[in-house]
Amino acid sequence: MDEADFKTLLAPLPVSWWEAESGSELVESGGGAFADERTARRFLQALCADHGGPSRLPGEGPYQAWFEGRTFDVNWPARGDGAPAGRSRGLAVEVGGPVAGAGPYASFADLSPAAVFVRDADGRHVWANHAYAHLYGTTRDTLIGRHLAEIDRPDDAARFLALDEEVLTGGHSVRHTLVYRRSDGSCGHAAGYRFPVRWGARRCVAGIYVDITDYTRALDQRRQAEADLRALRDHSGLACLRLSADGVVRDAGTAAAELLHVRLGDLVGSPADTLLARTPERTALHRIWDDLIAGRRRSARTSAVLVDGDRRRRAWIHLSAVRHAADRLPGVWAVITRLGLSYEAQPPLTAAQVRILALLAAGHSNADIAHTLHLSRQTVDYHLSRLRHLLGVATRPALVARAYVLGILSPHSWPPRSTTAAHPLSPA
């Protein structure tokens, strides 16, 4: 068969042939794989550009390429086949349908943040995108054509080949997570799918994975933090309770159950208000709670009177708001830092009397108190006399001490202020 007969034979088939002058100048072409000569020229230009520029074509031997949604096996005949000097001949044969990375999907596959690869049954990479090559700290051009054993540790390569064999044997996709060795020597984690594909005439395995190393590390850190928190809750001896935004006990330590003389199972799930006596501190605690839930405050120190069986005891509590990503409203950790003696009911005091006690505890004289509160000296003297009667003491130092014991003044604040003050800087 001469050259003319051969061209005639190729004309109706899904193949194309061409002759190129000086590497890229198309001299003659034919065959039925391309719709017209313009498409054939576009294919030749794309093929040349893929190999380093418009003036360079591949060397001798087989080569695979894709263009306009088709896969091609390209063979560049050796010299001495009758082609004029300086002229190259090629034959492109359509052997498959659309493939990953072909046509309009090329940029999507190449630049996808997910790692995508195609390997043959022997474990050699026939295609990979930039994200997959980045996992190995290399480029896709360096990776394509290399065997798994050349880039992965022996045990990893054996495991990956076994997964590939499972996909090829079963003929269906497999979803799983895997651990791999990163280019810096650390362990990475990836999750995704492997599935069988046909790459030209070959049976191959394709995979698409998302690197979840950072996500896995964050989960491990969260689990460790939760374990540390449970150890602190159960073994530190601190009475800790975690409350939901609506004031229900969601979690508690054994120390809190022992302090309140209730079973831990009965404590969890109960409203926190049932643990508090109806005192002025409870009203103040509700105001602080609203600030914590609304995000106006992150933490607070306050006191409350706890119901302990038939007794009432004052406790000093540290409250901290904790926001979880899944919760619209934050929860609150309550830690009982100190437990006082049995509670004694506070006498009914006016706001002016509480302010006088705070100033007296700060060391001010009667004249200083009168000047600060814009009262007469006689009015201050009257209030102090009335306070000594209500609190059952005879001297000024005993009046201050009694105010702290009854919880009228906060033991955690200076300058002294009321335990039920609506604002941290307010004395009453």
PDB file of C-alpha atoms in Angstrom, residues 19-228:
ATOM      1  CA  GLU A  19       2.977  16.622   8.338  1.00  0.00           C
ATOM      2  CA  ALA A  20       4.642  19.596  10.002  1.00  0.00           C
ATOM      3  CA  GLU A  21       7.463  21.759   8.643  1.00  0.00           C
ATOM      4  CA  SER A  22      10.204  22.962  11.035  1.00  0.00           C
ATOM      5  CA  GLY A  23       8.507  21.414  14.020  1.00  0.00           C
ATOM      6  CA  SER A  24       5.173  23.283  14.040  1.00  0.00           C
ATOM      7  CA  GLU A  25       4.242  24.585  10.580  1.00  0.00           C
ATOM      8  CA  LEU A  26       1.454  22.341   9.304  1.00  0.00           C
ATOM      9  CA  VAL A  27       2.083  21.250   5.678  1.00  0.00           C
ATOM     10  CA  GLU A  28      -0.627  18.663   5.103  1.00  0.00           C
ATOM     11  CA  SER A  29      -3.210  16.847   7.223  1.00  0.00           C
ATOM     12  CA  GLY A  30      -6.135  14.501   6.849  1.00  0.00           C
ATOM     13  CA  GLY A  31      -8.308  11.889   8.494  1.00  0.00           C
ATOM     14  CA  GLY A  32     -11.672  12.075  10.198  1.00  0.00           C
ATOM     15  CA  ALA A  33     -10.784  12.812  13.860  1.00  0.00           C
ATOM     16  CA  PHE A  34     -10.873  16.577  13.361  1.00  0.00           C
ATOM     17  CA  ALA A  35     -13.805  18.448  11.899  1.00  0.00           C
ATOM     18  CA  ASP A  36     -11.652  20.779   9.822  1.00  0.00           C
ATOM     19  CA  GLU A  37      -8.085  21.922   9.239  1.00  0.00           C
ATOM     20  CA  ARG A  38      -8.440  24.754  11.768  1.00  0.00           C
ATOM     21  CA  THR A  39      -9.165  22.225  14.517  1.00  0.00           C
ATOM     22  CA  ALA A  40      -6.175  20.146  13.437  1.00  0.00           C
ATOM     23  CA  ARG A  41      -3.947  23.220  13.664  1.00  0.00           C
ATOM     24  CA  ARG A  42      -5.263  23.978  17.155  1.00  0.00           C
ATOM     25  CA  PHE A  43      -4.445  20.419  18.205  1.00  0.00           C
ATOM     26  CA  LEU A  44      -0.909  20.667  16.840  1.00  0.00           C
ATOM     27  CA  GLN A  45      -0.329  24.036  18.552  1.00  0.00           C
ATOM     28  CA  ALA A  46      -1.615  22.703  21.877  1.00  0.00           C
ATOM     29  CA  LEU A  47       0.566  19.618  21.567  1.00  0.00           C
ATOM     30  CA  CYS A  48       3.668  21.691  20.794  1.00  0.00           C
ATOM     31  CA  ALA A  49       2.956  24.148  23.637  1.00  0.00           C
ATOM     32  CA  ASP A  50       2.690  21.214  26.046  1.00  0.00           C
ATOM     33  CA  HIS A  51       6.243  20.247  25.119  1.00  0.00           C
ATOM     34  CA  GLY A  52       7.994  23.527  25.679  1.00  0.00           C
ATOM     35  CA  GLY A  53       6.880  25.967  22.978  1.00  0.00           C
ATOM     36  CA  PRO A  54       5.668  26.364  19.401  1.00  0.00           C
ATOM     37  CA  SER A  55       8.949  25.244  17.840  1.00  0.00           C
ATOM     38  CA  ARG A  56       9.318  21.931  19.660  1.00  0.00           C
ATOM     39  CA  LEU A  57       7.632  18.582  19.058  1.00  0.00           C
ATOM     40  CA  PRO A  58       8.101  15.359  21.026  1.00  0.00           C
ATOM     41  CA  GLY A  59      10.931  13.027  20.188  1.00  0.00           C
ATOM     42  CA  GLU A  60      10.543   9.578  18.783  1.00  0.00           C
ATOM     43  CA  GLY A  61       8.299   7.002  20.402  1.00  0.00           C
ATOM     44  CA  PRO A  62       4.711   6.784  21.671  1.00  0.00           C
ATOM     45  CA  TYR A  63       3.048   9.686  23.414  1.00  0.00           C
ATOM     46  CA  GLN A  64      -0.473  10.199  24.821  1.00  0.00           C
ATOM     47  CA  ALA A  65      -2.405  13.487  24.611  1.00  0.00           C
ATOM     48  CA  TRP A  66      -5.985  14.751  24.713  1.00  0.00           C
ATOM     49  CA  PHE A  67      -7.719  17.521  22.835  1.00  0.00           C
ATOM     50  CA  GLU A  68     -11.360  18.633  22.320  1.00  0.00           C
ATOM     51  CA  GLY A  69     -12.600  15.895  24.675  1.00  0.00           C
ATOM     52  CA  ARG A  70     -10.704  13.072  22.900  1.00  0.00           C
ATOM     53  CA  THR A  71      -7.790  10.927  24.007  1.00  0.00           C
ATOM     54  CA  PHE A  72      -4.987  10.337  21.485  1.00  0.00           C
ATOM     55  CA  ASP A  73      -2.068   7.936  21.196  1.00  0.00           C
ATOM     56  CA  VAL A  74       0.543   9.817  19.193  1.00  0.00           C
ATOM     57  CA  ASN A  75       3.502   8.134  17.499  1.00  0.00           C
ATOM     58  CA  TRP A  76       6.317  10.140  15.933  1.00  0.00           C
ATOM     59  CA  PRO A  77       7.959   7.978  13.198  1.00  0.00           C
ATOM     60  CA  ALA A  78      11.742   7.739  13.177  1.00  0.00           C
ATOM     61  CA  ARG A  79      13.771   9.490  10.498  1.00  0.00           C
ATOM     62  CA  GLY A  80      14.372   7.639   7.284  1.00  0.00           C
ATOM     63  CA  ASP A  81      10.679   6.954   6.675  1.00  0.00           C
ATOM     64  CA  GLY A  82      10.635   9.019   3.534  1.00  0.00           C
ATOM     65  CA  ALA A  83       9.657  12.348   5.100  1.00  0.00           C
ATOM     66  CA  PRO A  84      11.586  15.328   3.720  1.00  0.00           C
ATOM     67  CA  ALA A  85      14.430  16.706   5.861  1.00  0.00           C
ATOM     68  CA  GLY A  86      13.230  18.977   8.650  1.00  0.00           C
ATOM     69  CA  ARG A  87       9.703  17.625   8.415  1.00  0.00           C
ATOM     70  CA  SER A  88       7.844  15.576  11.087  1.00  0.00           C
ATOM     71  CA  ARG A  89       4.940  13.208  10.677  1.00  0.00           C
ATOM     72  CA  GLY A  90       2.391  12.181  13.277  1.00  0.00           C
ATOM     73  CA  LEU A  91      -0.628   9.949  13.626  1.00  0.00           C
ATOM     74  CA  ALA A  92      -3.346  10.679  16.211  1.00  0.00           C
ATOM     75  CA  VAL A  93      -5.802   7.876  16.972  1.00  0.00           C
ATOM     76  CA  GLU A  94      -8.964   8.390  18.992  1.00  0.00           C
ATOM     77  CA  VAL A  95      -9.076   5.627  21.595  1.00  0.00           C
ATOM     78  CA  GLY A  96     -11.426   6.889  24.274  1.00  0.00           C
ATOM     79  CA  GLY A  97     -14.178   9.322  25.228  1.00  0.00           C
ATOM     80  CA  PRO A  98     -13.915  12.387  27.464  1.00  0.00           C
ATOM     81  CA  VAL A  99     -11.404  12.013  30.289  1.00  0.00           C
ATOM     82  CA  ALA A 100     -10.612  13.876  33.490  1.00  0.00           C
ATOM     83  CA  GLY A 101      -8.785  17.040  32.579  1.00  0.00           C
ATOM     84  CA  ALA A 102     -10.061  17.100  28.984  1.00  0.00           C
ATOM     85  CA  GLY A 103     -11.686  20.000  27.182  1.00  0.00           C
ATOM     86  CA  PRO A 104     -13.557  22.478  29.432  1.00  0.00           C
ATOM     87  CA  TYR A 105     -12.741  20.436  32.554  1.00  0.00           C
ATOM     88  CA  ALA A 106      -8.980  20.783  32.247  1.00  0.00           C
ATOM     89  CA  SER A 107      -8.618  23.939  34.328  1.00  0.00           C
ATOM     90  CA  PHE A 108     -11.141  22.685  36.863  1.00  0.00           C
ATOM     91  CA  ALA A 109      -9.285  19.409  37.411  1.00  0.00           C
ATOM     92  CA  ASP A 110      -5.789  20.919  37.328  1.00  0.00           C
ATOM     93  CA  LEU A 111      -6.550  23.774  39.720  1.00  0.00           C
ATOM     94  CA  SER A 112      -9.027  22.027  42.015  1.00  0.00           C
ATOM     95  CA  PRO A 113      -8.069  22.252  45.715  1.00  0.00           C
ATOM     96  CA  ALA A 114      -8.921  18.552  45.996  1.00  0.00           C
ATOM     97  CA  ALA A 115      -6.099  16.147  45.165  1.00  0.00           C
ATOM     98  CA  VAL A 116      -6.909  14.103  42.039  1.00  0.00           C
ATOM     99  CA  PHE A 117      -4.865  11.306  40.464  1.00  0.00           C
ATOM    100  CA  VAL A 118      -5.132   8.451  37.964  1.00  0.00           C
ATOM    101  CA  ARG A 119      -2.922   5.341  38.298  1.00  0.00           C
ATOM    102  CA  ASP A 120      -2.702   2.249  36.173  1.00  0.00           C
ATOM    103  CA  ALA A 121      -3.087  -1.263  37.556  1.00  0.00           C
ATOM    104  CA  ASP A 122       0.667  -1.514  38.147  1.00  0.00           C
ATOM    105  CA  GLY A 123       0.717   1.555  40.407  1.00  0.00           C
ATOM    106  CA  ARG A 124       2.204   4.057  37.955  1.00  0.00           C
ATOM    107  CA  HIS A 125       0.737   7.573  37.824  1.00  0.00           C
ATOM    108  CA  VAL A 126      -0.690   8.429  34.414  1.00  0.00           C
ATOM    109  CA  TRP A 127      -2.227  11.725  35.487  1.00  0.00           C
ATOM    110  CA  ALA A 128      -2.341  13.977  38.570  1.00  0.00           C
ATOM    111  CA  ASN A 129      -3.317  17.547  39.320  1.00  0.00           C
ATOM    112  CA  HIS A 130      -1.341  20.219  41.145  1.00  0.00           C
ATOM    113  CA  ALA A 131      -3.030  19.657  44.521  1.00  0.00           C
ATOM    114  CA  TYR A 132      -2.072  15.968  44.494  1.00  0.00           C
ATOM    115  CA  ALA A 133       1.534  16.768  43.589  1.00  0.00           C
ATOM    116  CA  HIS A 134       1.622  19.372  46.373  1.00  0.00           C
ATOM    117  CA  LEU A 135       0.921  16.647  48.945  1.00  0.00           C
ATOM    118  CA  TYR A 136       4.285  15.146  47.985  1.00  0.00           C
ATOM    119  CA  GLY A 137       6.075  18.490  47.778  1.00  0.00           C
ATOM    120  CA  THR A 138       6.669  18.185  44.034  1.00  0.00           C
ATOM    121  CA  THR A 139       5.128  19.124  40.681  1.00  0.00           C
ATOM    122  CA  ARG A 140       2.649  17.183  38.595  1.00  0.00           C
ATOM    123  CA  ASP A 141       5.086  16.868  35.685  1.00  0.00           C
ATOM    124  CA  THR A 142       7.602  15.225  37.994  1.00  0.00           C
ATOM    125  CA  LEU A 143       4.960  12.913  39.451  1.00  0.00           C
ATOM    126  CA  ILE A 144       3.332  11.663  36.256  1.00  0.00           C
ATOM    127  CA  GLY A 145       4.964   8.453  35.071  1.00  0.00           C
ATOM    128  CA  ARG A 146       6.458   7.547  38.435  1.00  0.00           C
ATOM    129  CA  HIS A 147       5.546   4.425  40.378  1.00  0.00           C
ATOM    130  CA  LEU A 148       4.093   4.525  43.877  1.00  0.00           C
ATOM    131  CA  ALA A 149       7.194   2.840  45.244  1.00  0.00           C
ATOM    132  CA  GLU A 150       9.295   5.779  44.051  1.00  0.00           C
ATOM    133  CA  ILE A 151       7.417   8.406  46.067  1.00  0.00           C
ATOM    134  CA  ASP A 152       5.889   6.575  49.057  1.00  0.00           C
ATOM    135  CA  ARG A 153       7.399   4.511  51.818  1.00  0.00           C
ATOM    136  CA  PRO A 154       7.299   0.750  51.147  1.00  0.00           C
ATOM    137  CA  ASP A 155       4.524   0.037  53.650  1.00  0.00           C
ATOM    138  CA  ASP A 156       2.433   2.960  52.365  1.00  0.00           C
ATOM    139  CA  ALA A 157       2.965   1.923  48.750  1.00  0.00           C
ATOM    140  CA  ALA A 158       1.865  -1.630  49.527  1.00  0.00           C
ATOM    141  CA  ARG A 159      -1.246  -0.385  51.304  1.00  0.00           C
ATOM    142  CA  PHE A 160      -2.192   1.982  48.458  1.00  0.00           C
ATOM    143  CA  LEU A 161      -1.670  -0.736  45.857  1.00  0.00           C
ATOM    144  CA  ALA A 162      -3.940  -3.044  47.860  1.00  0.00           C
ATOM    145  CA  LEU A 163      -6.634  -0.351  47.828  1.00  0.00           C
ATOM    146  CA  ASP A 164      -6.227   0.060  44.075  1.00  0.00           C
ATOM    147  CA  GLU A 165      -6.571  -3.694  43.615  1.00  0.00           C
ATOM    148  CA  GLU A 166      -9.732  -3.683  45.729  1.00  0.00           C
ATOM    149  CA  VAL A 167     -11.257  -1.008  43.494  1.00  0.00           C
ATOM    150  CA  LEU A 168     -10.280  -2.757  40.258  1.00  0.00           C
ATOM    151  CA  THR A 169     -11.444  -6.157  41.480  1.00  0.00           C
ATOM    152  CA  GLY A 170     -14.737  -4.944  42.892  1.00  0.00           C
ATOM    153  CA  GLY A 171     -15.434  -2.547  40.030  1.00  0.00           C
ATOM    154  CA  HIS A 172     -17.023   0.058  42.311  1.00  0.00           C
ATOM    155  CA  SER A 173     -15.982   3.145  44.219  1.00  0.00           C
ATOM    156  CA  VAL A 174     -14.563   2.984  47.734  1.00  0.00           C
ATOM    157  CA  ARG A 175     -14.758   5.791  50.271  1.00  0.00           C
ATOM    158  CA  HIS A 176     -12.210   5.861  53.047  1.00  0.00           C
ATOM    159  CA  THR A 177      -9.637   7.911  54.925  1.00  0.00           C
ATOM    160  CA  LEU A 178      -5.928   7.283  54.853  1.00  0.00           C
ATOM    161  CA  VAL A 179      -2.740   8.345  56.574  1.00  0.00           C
ATOM    162  CA  TYR A 180       0.243   9.269  54.428  1.00  0.00           C
ATOM    163  CA  ARG A 181       3.747  10.625  54.930  1.00  0.00           C
ATOM    164  CA  ARG A 182       4.069  14.303  53.963  1.00  0.00           C
ATOM    165  CA  SER A 183       7.090  15.817  52.276  1.00  0.00           C
ATOM    166  CA  ASP A 184       8.304  17.300  55.576  1.00  0.00           C
ATOM    167  CA  GLY A 185       8.199  13.884  57.272  1.00  0.00           C
ATOM    168  CA  SER A 186       5.037  14.501  59.279  1.00  0.00           C
ATOM    169  CA  CYS A 187       1.889  12.408  59.018  1.00  0.00           C
ATOM    170  CA  GLY A 188      -0.978  13.700  56.900  1.00  0.00           C
ATOM    171  CA  HIS A 189      -4.614  12.635  56.735  1.00  0.00           C
ATOM    172  CA  ALA A 190      -6.844  12.603  53.657  1.00  0.00           C
ATOM    173  CA  ALA A 191     -10.426  11.556  52.971  1.00  0.00           C
ATOM    174  CA  GLY A 192     -12.039  10.783  49.625  1.00  0.00           C
ATOM    175  CA  TYR A 193     -12.997   8.224  47.004  1.00  0.00           C
ATOM    176  CA  ARG A 194     -11.254   5.793  44.661  1.00  0.00           C
ATOM    177  CA  PHE A 195     -13.084   4.459  41.640  1.00  0.00           C
ATOM    178  CA  PRO A 196     -12.318   2.479  38.483  1.00  0.00           C
ATOM    179  CA  VAL A 197     -11.872   4.353  35.193  1.00  0.00           C
ATOM    180  CA  ARG A 198     -10.733   3.564  31.683  1.00  0.00           C
ATOM    181  CA  TRP A 199      -7.762   5.618  30.537  1.00  0.00           C
ATOM    182  CA  GLY A 200      -7.608   4.923  26.861  1.00  0.00           C
ATOM    183  CA  ALA A 201      -7.469   1.159  26.551  1.00  0.00           C
ATOM    184  CA  ARG A 202      -6.141   0.691  30.092  1.00  0.00           C
ATOM    185  CA  ARG A 203      -8.039  -0.094  33.276  1.00  0.00           C
ATOM    186  CA  CYS A 204      -6.978   2.459  35.884  1.00  0.00           C
ATOM    187  CA  VAL A 205      -7.873   3.702  39.323  1.00  0.00           C
ATOM    188  CA  ALA A 206      -8.793   7.348  39.888  1.00  0.00           C
ATOM    189  CA  GLY A 207      -8.911   9.034  43.244  1.00  0.00           C
ATOM    190  CA  ILE A 208     -10.067  12.365  44.578  1.00  0.00           C
ATOM    191  CA  TYR A 209      -9.080  13.349  48.096  1.00  0.00           C
ATOM    192  CA  VAL A 210      -9.311  16.288  50.440  1.00  0.00           C
ATOM    193  CA  ASP A 211      -6.479  16.899  52.889  1.00  0.00           C
ATOM    194  CA  ILE A 212      -8.024  16.822  56.375  1.00  0.00           C
ATOM    195  CA  THR A 213      -4.774  17.000  58.337  1.00  0.00           C
ATOM    196  CA  ASP A 214      -5.643  20.307  60.007  1.00  0.00           C
ATOM    197  CA  TYR A 215      -9.183  19.125  60.722  1.00  0.00           C
ATOM    198  CA  THR A 216      -7.911  15.881  62.258  1.00  0.00           C
ATOM    199  CA  ARG A 217      -5.386  17.775  64.348  1.00  0.00           C
ATOM    200  CA  ALA A 218      -8.122  20.106  65.599  1.00  0.00           C
ATOM    201  CA  LEU A 219     -10.298  17.113  66.543  1.00  0.00           C
ATOM    202  CA  ASP A 220      -7.405  15.541  68.450  1.00  0.00           C
ATOM    203  CA  GLN A 221      -6.788  18.796  70.288  1.00  0.00           C
ATOM    204  CA  ARG A 222     -10.468  19.042  71.142  1.00  0.00           C
ATOM    205  CA  ARG A 223     -10.559  15.480  72.454  1.00  0.00           C
ATOM    206  CA  GLN A 224      -7.462  16.166  74.546  1.00  0.00           C
ATOM    207  CA  ALA A 225      -8.989  19.376  75.912  1.00  0.00           C
ATOM    208  CA  GLU A 226     -12.187  17.511  76.810  1.00  0.00           C
ATOM    209  CA  ALA A 227     -10.195  14.776  78.541  1.00  0.00           C
ATOM    210  CA  ASP A 228      -8.216  17.384  80.497  1.00  0.00           C
TER     211      ASP A 228
END
